[in-house]
C-alpha atoms as one frame of an Amber mdcrd trajectory, in Angstrom:
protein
  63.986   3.461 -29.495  66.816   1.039 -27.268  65.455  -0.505 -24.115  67.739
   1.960 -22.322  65.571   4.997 -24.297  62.285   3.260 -23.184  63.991   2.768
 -19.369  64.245   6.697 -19.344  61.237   7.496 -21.168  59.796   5.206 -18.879
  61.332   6.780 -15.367  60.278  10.331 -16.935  56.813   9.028 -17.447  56.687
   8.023 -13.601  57.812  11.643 -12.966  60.990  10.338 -10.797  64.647  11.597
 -10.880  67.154   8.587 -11.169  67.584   8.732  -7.734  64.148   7.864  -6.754
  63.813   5.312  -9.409  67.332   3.556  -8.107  65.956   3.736  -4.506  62.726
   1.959  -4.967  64.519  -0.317  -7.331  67.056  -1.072  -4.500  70.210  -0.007
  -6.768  72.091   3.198  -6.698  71.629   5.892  -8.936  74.355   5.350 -11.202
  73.740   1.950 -12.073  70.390   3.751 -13.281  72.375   6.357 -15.327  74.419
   3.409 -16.665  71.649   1.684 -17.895  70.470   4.734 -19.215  73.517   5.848
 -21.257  74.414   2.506 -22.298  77.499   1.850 -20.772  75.324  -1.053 -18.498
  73.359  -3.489 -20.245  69.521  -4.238 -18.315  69.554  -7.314 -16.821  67.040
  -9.743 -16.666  66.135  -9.630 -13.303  66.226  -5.718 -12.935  64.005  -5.641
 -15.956  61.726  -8.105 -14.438  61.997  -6.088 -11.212  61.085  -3.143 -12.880
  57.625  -4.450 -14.370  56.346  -5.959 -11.292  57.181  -2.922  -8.741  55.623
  -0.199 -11.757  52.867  -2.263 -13.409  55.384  -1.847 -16.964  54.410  -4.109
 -19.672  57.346  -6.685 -19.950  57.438  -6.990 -23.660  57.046  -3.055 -24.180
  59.950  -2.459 -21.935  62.268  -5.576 -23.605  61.142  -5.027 -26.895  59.126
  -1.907 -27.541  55.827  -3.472 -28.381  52.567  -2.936 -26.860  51.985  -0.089
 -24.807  54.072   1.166 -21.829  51.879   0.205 -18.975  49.649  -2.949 -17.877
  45.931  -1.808 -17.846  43.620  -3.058 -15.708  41.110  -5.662 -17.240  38.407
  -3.698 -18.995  35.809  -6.339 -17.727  36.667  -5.445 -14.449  36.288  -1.648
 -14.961  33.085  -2.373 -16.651  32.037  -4.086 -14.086  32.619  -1.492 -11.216
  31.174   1.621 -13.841  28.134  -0.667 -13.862  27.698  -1.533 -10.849  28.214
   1.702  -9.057  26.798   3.659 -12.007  30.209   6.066 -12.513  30.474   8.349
 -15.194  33.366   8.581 -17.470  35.707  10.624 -15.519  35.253   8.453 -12.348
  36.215   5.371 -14.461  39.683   7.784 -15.650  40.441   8.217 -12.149  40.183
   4.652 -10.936  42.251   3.779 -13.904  44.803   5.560 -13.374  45.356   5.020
  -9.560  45.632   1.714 -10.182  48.949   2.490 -13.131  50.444   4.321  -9.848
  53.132   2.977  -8.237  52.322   1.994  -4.495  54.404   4.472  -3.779  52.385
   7.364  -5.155  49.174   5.572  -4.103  50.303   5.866  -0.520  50.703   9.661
  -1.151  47.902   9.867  -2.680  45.944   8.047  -0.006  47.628  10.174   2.867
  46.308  13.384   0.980  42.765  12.125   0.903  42.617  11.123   4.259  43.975
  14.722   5.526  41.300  16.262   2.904  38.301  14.186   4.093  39.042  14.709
   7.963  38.338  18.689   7.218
């Protein structure tokens, strides 16, 4: 798999068109779909860009090792399942909230708050 393959796997793994992706990249949508066909090479900085604003493991995204995502210390989710005596499912769940883009989070959050206020 090319970096451009992992940049799409990786933008259908997020669940966003190329238009979203460009947007909260601050790019348009077909320097995306150049990227993605190969007729743009990514740069440096828009790689760099892209692993800091989606939690995206640099050298997975460069070079196709490791997995796609950063995970969240495993000390520190010990340490909360511990502490707060969570089961399995609530450790899942924290997990993964914390792989969401802030984006998504924010939706997320906004849904909570309008199911908790019932």
């Amino acid at each position: 798999m090319d970096i451009k393959d992992r940049l799409r796997a990786l933008r259908k793994a997020l669940n966003l068109n190329q238009t979203e992706f460009a947007h909260e990249l601050g790019v348009t949508r077909s320097a995306i779909a150049s990227i993605e066909t190969g007729a743009r090479i990514l740069t440096e900085q828009m790689l760099r860009s892209i692993c800091l604003k989606y939690k995206v493991n640099y050298f997975w995204l460069r070079d196709g090792k490791g997995e796609m995502f950063e995970h969240v210390p495993d000390d520190m989710l010990d340490q909360l399942v511990s502490e707060y005596n969570l089961t399995d499912l609530d450790r899942k769940i924290i997990s993964a909230y914390l792989l969401l883009p802030e984006e998504k989070r924010t939706v997320f959050r906004e849904f909570l708050n309008t199911v908790m206020k019932d």
